[in-house]
CSV table of N, CA and C in Angstrom, one decimal:
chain,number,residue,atom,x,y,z
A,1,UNK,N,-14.0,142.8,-106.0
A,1,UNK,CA,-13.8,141.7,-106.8
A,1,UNK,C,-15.1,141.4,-107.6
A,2,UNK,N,-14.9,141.1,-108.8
A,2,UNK,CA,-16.1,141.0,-109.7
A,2,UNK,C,-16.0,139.3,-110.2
A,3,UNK,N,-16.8,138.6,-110.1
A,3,UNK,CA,-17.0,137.1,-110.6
A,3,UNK,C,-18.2,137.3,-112.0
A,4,UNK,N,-17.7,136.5,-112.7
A,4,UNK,CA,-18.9,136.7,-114.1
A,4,UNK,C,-19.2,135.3,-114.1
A,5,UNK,N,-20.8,135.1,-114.6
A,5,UNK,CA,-21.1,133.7,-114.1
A,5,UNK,C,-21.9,133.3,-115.4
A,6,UNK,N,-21.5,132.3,-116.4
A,6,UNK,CA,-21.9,132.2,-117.8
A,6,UNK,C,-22.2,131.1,-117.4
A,7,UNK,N,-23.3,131.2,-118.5
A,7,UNK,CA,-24.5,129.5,-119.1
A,7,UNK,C,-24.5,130.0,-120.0
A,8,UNK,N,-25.2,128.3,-120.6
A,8,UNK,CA,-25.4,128.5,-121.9
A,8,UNK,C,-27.0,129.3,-122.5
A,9,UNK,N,-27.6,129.4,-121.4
A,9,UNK,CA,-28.7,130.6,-121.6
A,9,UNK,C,-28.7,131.8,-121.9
A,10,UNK,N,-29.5,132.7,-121.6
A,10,UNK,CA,-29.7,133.7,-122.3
A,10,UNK,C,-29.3,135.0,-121.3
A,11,UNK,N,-29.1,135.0,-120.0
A,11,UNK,CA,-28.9,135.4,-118.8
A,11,UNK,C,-27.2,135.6,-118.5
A,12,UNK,N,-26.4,136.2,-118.5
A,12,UNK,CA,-25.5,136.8,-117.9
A,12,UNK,C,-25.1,137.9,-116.7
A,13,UNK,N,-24.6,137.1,-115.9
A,13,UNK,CA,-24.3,137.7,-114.6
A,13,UNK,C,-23.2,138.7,-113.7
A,14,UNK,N,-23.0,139.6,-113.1
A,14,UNK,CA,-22.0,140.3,-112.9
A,14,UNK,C,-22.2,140.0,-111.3
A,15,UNK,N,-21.2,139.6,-110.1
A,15,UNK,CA,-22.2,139.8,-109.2
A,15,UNK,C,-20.8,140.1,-108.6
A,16,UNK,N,-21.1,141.5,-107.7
A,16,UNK,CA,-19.5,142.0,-106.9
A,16,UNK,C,-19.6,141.6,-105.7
A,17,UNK,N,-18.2,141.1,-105.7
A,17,UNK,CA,-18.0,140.8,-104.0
A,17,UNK,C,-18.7,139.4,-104.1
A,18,UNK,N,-18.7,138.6,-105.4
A,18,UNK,CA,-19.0,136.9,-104.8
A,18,UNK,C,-17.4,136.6,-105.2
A,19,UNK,N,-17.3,134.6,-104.6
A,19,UNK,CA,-16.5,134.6,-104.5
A,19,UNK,C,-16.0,133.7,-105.6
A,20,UNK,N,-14.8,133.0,-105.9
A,20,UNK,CA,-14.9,132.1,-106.7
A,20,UNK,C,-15.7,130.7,-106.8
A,21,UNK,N,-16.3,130.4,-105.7
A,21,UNK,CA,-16.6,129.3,-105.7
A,21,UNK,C,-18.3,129.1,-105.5
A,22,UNK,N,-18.4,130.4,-105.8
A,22,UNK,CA,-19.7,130.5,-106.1
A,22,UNK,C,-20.4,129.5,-107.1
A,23,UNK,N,-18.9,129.7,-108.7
A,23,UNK,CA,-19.1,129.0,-109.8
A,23,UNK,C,-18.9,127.1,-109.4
A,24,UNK,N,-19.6,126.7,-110.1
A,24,UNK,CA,-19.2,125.3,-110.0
A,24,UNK,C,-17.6,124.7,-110.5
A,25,UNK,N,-17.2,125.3,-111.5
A,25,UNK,CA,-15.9,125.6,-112.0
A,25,UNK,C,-15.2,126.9,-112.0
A,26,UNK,N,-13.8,126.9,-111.2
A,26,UNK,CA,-12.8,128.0,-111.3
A,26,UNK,C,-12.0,127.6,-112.4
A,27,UNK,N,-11.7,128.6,-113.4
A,27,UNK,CA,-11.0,128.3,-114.0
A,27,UNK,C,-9.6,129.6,-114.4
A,28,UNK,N,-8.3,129.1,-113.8
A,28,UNK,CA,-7.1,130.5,-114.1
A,28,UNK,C,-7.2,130.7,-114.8
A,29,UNK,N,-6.9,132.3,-115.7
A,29,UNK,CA,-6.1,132.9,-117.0
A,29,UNK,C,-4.8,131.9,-116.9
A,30,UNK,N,-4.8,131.3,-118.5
A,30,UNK,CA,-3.3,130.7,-119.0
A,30,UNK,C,-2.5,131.7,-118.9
A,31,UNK,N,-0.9,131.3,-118.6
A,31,UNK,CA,-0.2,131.6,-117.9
A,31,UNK,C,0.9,130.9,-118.6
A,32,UNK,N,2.3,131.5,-119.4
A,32,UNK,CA,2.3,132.8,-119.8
A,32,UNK,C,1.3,132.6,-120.9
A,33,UNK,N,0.9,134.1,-121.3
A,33,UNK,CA,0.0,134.1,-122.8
A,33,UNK,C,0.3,135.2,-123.2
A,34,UNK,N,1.2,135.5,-124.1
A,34,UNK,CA,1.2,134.2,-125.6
A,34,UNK,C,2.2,133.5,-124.8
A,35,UNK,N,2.2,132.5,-125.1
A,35,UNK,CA,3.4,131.1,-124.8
A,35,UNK,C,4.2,130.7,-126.0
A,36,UNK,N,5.2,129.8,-126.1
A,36,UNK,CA,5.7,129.4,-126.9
A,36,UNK,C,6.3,127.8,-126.7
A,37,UNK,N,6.1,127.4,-125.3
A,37,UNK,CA,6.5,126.1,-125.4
A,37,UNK,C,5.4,125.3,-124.1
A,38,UNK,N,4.8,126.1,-123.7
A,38,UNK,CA,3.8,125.0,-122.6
A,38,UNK,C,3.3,126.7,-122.1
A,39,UNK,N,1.5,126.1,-121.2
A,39,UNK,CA,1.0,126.9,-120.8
A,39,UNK,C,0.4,126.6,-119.3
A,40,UNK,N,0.2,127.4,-118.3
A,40,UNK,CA,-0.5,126.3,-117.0
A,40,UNK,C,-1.5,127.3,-116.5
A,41,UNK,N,-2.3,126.7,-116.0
A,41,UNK,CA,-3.9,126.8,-115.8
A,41,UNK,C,-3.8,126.2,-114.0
A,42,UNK,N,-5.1,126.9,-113.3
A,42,UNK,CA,-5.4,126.2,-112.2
A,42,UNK,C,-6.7,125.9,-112.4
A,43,UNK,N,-7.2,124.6,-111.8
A,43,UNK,CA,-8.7,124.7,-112.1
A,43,UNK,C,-9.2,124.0,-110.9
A,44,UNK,N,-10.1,124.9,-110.4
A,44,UNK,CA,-11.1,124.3,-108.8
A,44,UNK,C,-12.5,124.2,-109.1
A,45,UNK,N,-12.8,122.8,-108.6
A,45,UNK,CA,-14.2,122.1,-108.8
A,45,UNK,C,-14.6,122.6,-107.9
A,46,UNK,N,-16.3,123.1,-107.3
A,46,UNK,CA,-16.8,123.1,-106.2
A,46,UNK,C,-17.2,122.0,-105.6
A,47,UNK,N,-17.3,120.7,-106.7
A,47,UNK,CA,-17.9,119.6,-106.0
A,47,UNK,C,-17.0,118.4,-106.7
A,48,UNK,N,-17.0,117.8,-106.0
A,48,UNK,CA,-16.2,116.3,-106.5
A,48,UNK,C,-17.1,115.7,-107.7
A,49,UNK,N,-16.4,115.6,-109.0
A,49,UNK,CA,-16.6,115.4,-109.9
A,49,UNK,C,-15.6,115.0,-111.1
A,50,UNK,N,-16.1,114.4,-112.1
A,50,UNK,CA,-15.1,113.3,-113.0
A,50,UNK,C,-15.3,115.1,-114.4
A,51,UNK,N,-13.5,115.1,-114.4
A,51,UNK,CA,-13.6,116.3,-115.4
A,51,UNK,C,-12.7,116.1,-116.5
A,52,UNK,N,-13.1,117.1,-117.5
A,52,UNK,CA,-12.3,116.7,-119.2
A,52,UNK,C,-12.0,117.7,-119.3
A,53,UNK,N,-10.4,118.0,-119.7
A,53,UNK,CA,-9.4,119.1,-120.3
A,53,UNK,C,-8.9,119.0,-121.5
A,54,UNK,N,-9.7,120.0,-123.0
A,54,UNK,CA,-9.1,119.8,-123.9
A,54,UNK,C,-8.8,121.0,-124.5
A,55,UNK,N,-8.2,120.7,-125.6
A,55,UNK,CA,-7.3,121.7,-126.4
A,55,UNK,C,-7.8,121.7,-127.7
A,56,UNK,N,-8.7,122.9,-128.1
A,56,UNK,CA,-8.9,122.9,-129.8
A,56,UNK,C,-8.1,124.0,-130.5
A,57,UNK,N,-8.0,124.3,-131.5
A,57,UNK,CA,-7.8,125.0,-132.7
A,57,UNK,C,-8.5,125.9,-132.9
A,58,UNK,N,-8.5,126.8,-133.8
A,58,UNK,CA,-9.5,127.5,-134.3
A,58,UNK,C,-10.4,127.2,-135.6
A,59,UNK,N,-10.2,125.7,-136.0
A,59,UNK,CA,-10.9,125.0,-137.0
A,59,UNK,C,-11.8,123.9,-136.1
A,60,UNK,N,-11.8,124.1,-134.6
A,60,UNK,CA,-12.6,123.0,-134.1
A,60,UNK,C,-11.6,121.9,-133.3
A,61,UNK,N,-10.7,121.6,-133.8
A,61,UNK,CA,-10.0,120.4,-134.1
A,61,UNK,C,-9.3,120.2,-132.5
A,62,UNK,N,-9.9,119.1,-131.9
A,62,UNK,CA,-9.3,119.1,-130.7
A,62,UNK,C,-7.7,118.6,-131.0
A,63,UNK,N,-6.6,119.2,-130.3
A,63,UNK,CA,-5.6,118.8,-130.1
A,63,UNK,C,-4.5,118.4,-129.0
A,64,UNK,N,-5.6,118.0,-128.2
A,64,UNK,CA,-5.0,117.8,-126.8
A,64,UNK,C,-5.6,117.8,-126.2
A,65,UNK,N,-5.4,116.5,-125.0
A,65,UNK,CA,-6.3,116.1,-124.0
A,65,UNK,C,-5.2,116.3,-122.4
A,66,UNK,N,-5.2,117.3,-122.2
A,66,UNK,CA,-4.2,117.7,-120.9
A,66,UNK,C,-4.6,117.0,-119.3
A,67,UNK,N,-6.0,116.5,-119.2
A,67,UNK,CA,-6.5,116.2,-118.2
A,67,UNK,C,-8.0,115.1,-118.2
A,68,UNK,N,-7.9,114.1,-117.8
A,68,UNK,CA,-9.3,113.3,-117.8
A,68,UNK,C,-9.6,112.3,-116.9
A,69,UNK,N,-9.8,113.1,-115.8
A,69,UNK,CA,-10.2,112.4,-114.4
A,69,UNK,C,-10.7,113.0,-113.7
A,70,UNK,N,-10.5,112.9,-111.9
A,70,UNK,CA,-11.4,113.6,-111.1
A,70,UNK,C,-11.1,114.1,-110.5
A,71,UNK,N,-12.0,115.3,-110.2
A,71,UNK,CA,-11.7,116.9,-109.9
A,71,UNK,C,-12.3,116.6,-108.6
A,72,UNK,N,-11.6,117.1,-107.2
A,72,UNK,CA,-12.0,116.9,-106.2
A,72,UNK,C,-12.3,118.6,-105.3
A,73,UNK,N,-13.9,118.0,-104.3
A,73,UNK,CA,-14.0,119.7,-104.6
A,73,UNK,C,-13.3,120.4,-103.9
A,74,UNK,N,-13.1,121.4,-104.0
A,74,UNK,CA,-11.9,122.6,-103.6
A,74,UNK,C,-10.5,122.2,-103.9
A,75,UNK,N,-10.1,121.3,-104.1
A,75,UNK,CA,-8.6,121.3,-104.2
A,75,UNK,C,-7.9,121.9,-105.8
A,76,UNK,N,-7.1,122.8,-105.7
A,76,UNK,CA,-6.9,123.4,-106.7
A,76,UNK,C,-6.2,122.2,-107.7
A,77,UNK,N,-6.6,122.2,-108.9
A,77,UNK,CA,-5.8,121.0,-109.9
A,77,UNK,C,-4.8,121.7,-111.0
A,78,UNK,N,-3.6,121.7,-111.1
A,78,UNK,CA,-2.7,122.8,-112.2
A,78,UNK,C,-3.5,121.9,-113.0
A,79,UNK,N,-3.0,122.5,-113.8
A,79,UNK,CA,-3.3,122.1,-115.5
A,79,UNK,C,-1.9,122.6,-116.1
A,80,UNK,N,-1.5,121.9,-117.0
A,80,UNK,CA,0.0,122.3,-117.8
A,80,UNK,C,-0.1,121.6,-119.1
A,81,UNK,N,-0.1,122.4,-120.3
A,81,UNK,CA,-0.6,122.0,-121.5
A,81,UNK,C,1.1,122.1,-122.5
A,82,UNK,N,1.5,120.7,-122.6
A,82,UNK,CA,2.9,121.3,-123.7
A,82,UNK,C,2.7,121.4,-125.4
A,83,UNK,N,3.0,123.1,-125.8
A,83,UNK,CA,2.4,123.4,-126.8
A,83,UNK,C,3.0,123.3,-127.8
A,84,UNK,N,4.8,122.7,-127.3
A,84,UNK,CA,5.7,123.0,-128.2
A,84,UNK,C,5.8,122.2,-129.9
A,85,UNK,N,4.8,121.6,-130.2
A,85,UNK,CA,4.2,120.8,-131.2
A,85,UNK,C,3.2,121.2,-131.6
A,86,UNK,N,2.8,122.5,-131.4
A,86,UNK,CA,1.5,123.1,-132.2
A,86,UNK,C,1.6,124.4,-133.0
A,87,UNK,N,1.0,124.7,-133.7
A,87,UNK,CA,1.4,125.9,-134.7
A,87,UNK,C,1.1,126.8,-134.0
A,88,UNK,N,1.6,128.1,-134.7
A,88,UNK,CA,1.3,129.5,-133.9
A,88,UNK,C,-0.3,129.4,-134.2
A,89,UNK,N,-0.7,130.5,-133.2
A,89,UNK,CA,-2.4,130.4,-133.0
A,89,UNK,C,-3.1,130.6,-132.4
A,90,UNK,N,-4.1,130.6,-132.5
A,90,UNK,CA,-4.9,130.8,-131.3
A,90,UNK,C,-5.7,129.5,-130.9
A,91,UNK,N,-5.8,129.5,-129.7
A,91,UNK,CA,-6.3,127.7,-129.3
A,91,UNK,C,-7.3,128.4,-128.0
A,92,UNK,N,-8.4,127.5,-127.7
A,92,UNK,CA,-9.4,127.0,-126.5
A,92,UNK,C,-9.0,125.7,-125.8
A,93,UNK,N,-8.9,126.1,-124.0
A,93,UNK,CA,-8.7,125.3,-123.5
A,93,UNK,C,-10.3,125.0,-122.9
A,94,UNK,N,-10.8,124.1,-123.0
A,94,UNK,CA,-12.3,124.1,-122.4
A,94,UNK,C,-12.3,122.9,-121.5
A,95,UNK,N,-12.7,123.3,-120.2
A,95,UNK,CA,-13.1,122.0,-119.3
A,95,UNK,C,-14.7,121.6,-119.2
A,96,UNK,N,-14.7,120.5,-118.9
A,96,UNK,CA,-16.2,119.9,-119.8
A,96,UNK,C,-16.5,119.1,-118.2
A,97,UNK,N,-17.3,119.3,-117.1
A,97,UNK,CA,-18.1,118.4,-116.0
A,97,UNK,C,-19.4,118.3,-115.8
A,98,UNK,N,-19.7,117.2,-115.1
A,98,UNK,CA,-20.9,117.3,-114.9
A,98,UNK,C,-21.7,118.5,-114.6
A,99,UNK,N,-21.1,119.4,-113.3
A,99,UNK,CA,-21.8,121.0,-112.5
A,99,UNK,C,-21.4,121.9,-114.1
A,100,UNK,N,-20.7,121.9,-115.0
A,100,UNK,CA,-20.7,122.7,-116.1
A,100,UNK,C,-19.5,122.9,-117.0
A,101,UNK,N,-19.2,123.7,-117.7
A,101,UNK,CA,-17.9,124.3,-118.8
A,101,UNK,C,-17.4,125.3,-118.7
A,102,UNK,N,-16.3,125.4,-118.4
A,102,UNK,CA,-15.2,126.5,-118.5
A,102,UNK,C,-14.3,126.3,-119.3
A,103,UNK,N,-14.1,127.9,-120.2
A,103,UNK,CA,-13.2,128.3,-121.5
A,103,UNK,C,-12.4,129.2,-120.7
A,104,UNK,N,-11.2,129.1,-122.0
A,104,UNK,CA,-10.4,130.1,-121.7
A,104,UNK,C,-9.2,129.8,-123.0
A,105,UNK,N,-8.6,131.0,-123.5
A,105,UNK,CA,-8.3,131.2,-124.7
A,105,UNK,C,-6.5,131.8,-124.7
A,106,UNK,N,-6.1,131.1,-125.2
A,106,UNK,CA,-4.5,131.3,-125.2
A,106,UNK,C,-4.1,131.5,-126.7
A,107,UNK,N,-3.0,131.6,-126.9
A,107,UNK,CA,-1.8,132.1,-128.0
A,107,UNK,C,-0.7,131.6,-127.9
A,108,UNK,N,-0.5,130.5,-129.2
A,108,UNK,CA,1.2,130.0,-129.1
A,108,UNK,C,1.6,130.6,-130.1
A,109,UNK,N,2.9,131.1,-129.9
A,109,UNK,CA,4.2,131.7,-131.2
A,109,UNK,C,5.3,131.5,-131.0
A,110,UNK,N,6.1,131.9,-132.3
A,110,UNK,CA,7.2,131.1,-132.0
A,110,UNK,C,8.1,132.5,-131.9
């Protein structure tokens, strides 16, 4: 098993055989992708902490706020985003906490 461990620095990590929770944020591949009417995510905090789930565009444009409260550590949190009001596209789901940020990149069509 390979974990990849991103900042916003200059430094990128491969490290085999760690685990998920090495990261301060786990974040699932959206599920289905491409979607066409809702998408779901798991997301595990390592530490108890107040977390933000949003939904941009590819012009920036946040369009959804799927989640904004507290992430408690280890317990897994779904995430379930309903897309069926957004254009075909490609969209960013980005979670924003204190310990850090996790992306991840979906596709709605119709």
């Amino acid at each position: 098993m390979f974990v990849a461990t991103l900042s916003d620095g200059p430094v990128v990590a491969v490290e085999p055989g760690a685990t998920p929770f090495t990261r301060a944020l786990s974040l699932s591949h959206p599920t289905p992708n491409p979607t066409s009417s809702r998408v779901e995510l798991r997301l595990v905090s390592r530490d108890s902490q107040y977390g933000r789930v949003e939904v941009y565009d590819m012009l920036g444009r946040r369009v959804a706020v799927p989640y904004n409260g507290t992430l408690e550590a280890g317990v897994p949190r779904p995430i379930e985003v309903d897309v069926s009001g957004l254009r075909p596209g490609v969209y960013v789901l980005r979670v924003t906490a204190a310990s850090g940020t996790a992306m991840r990149v979906f596709t709605v069509t119709r």
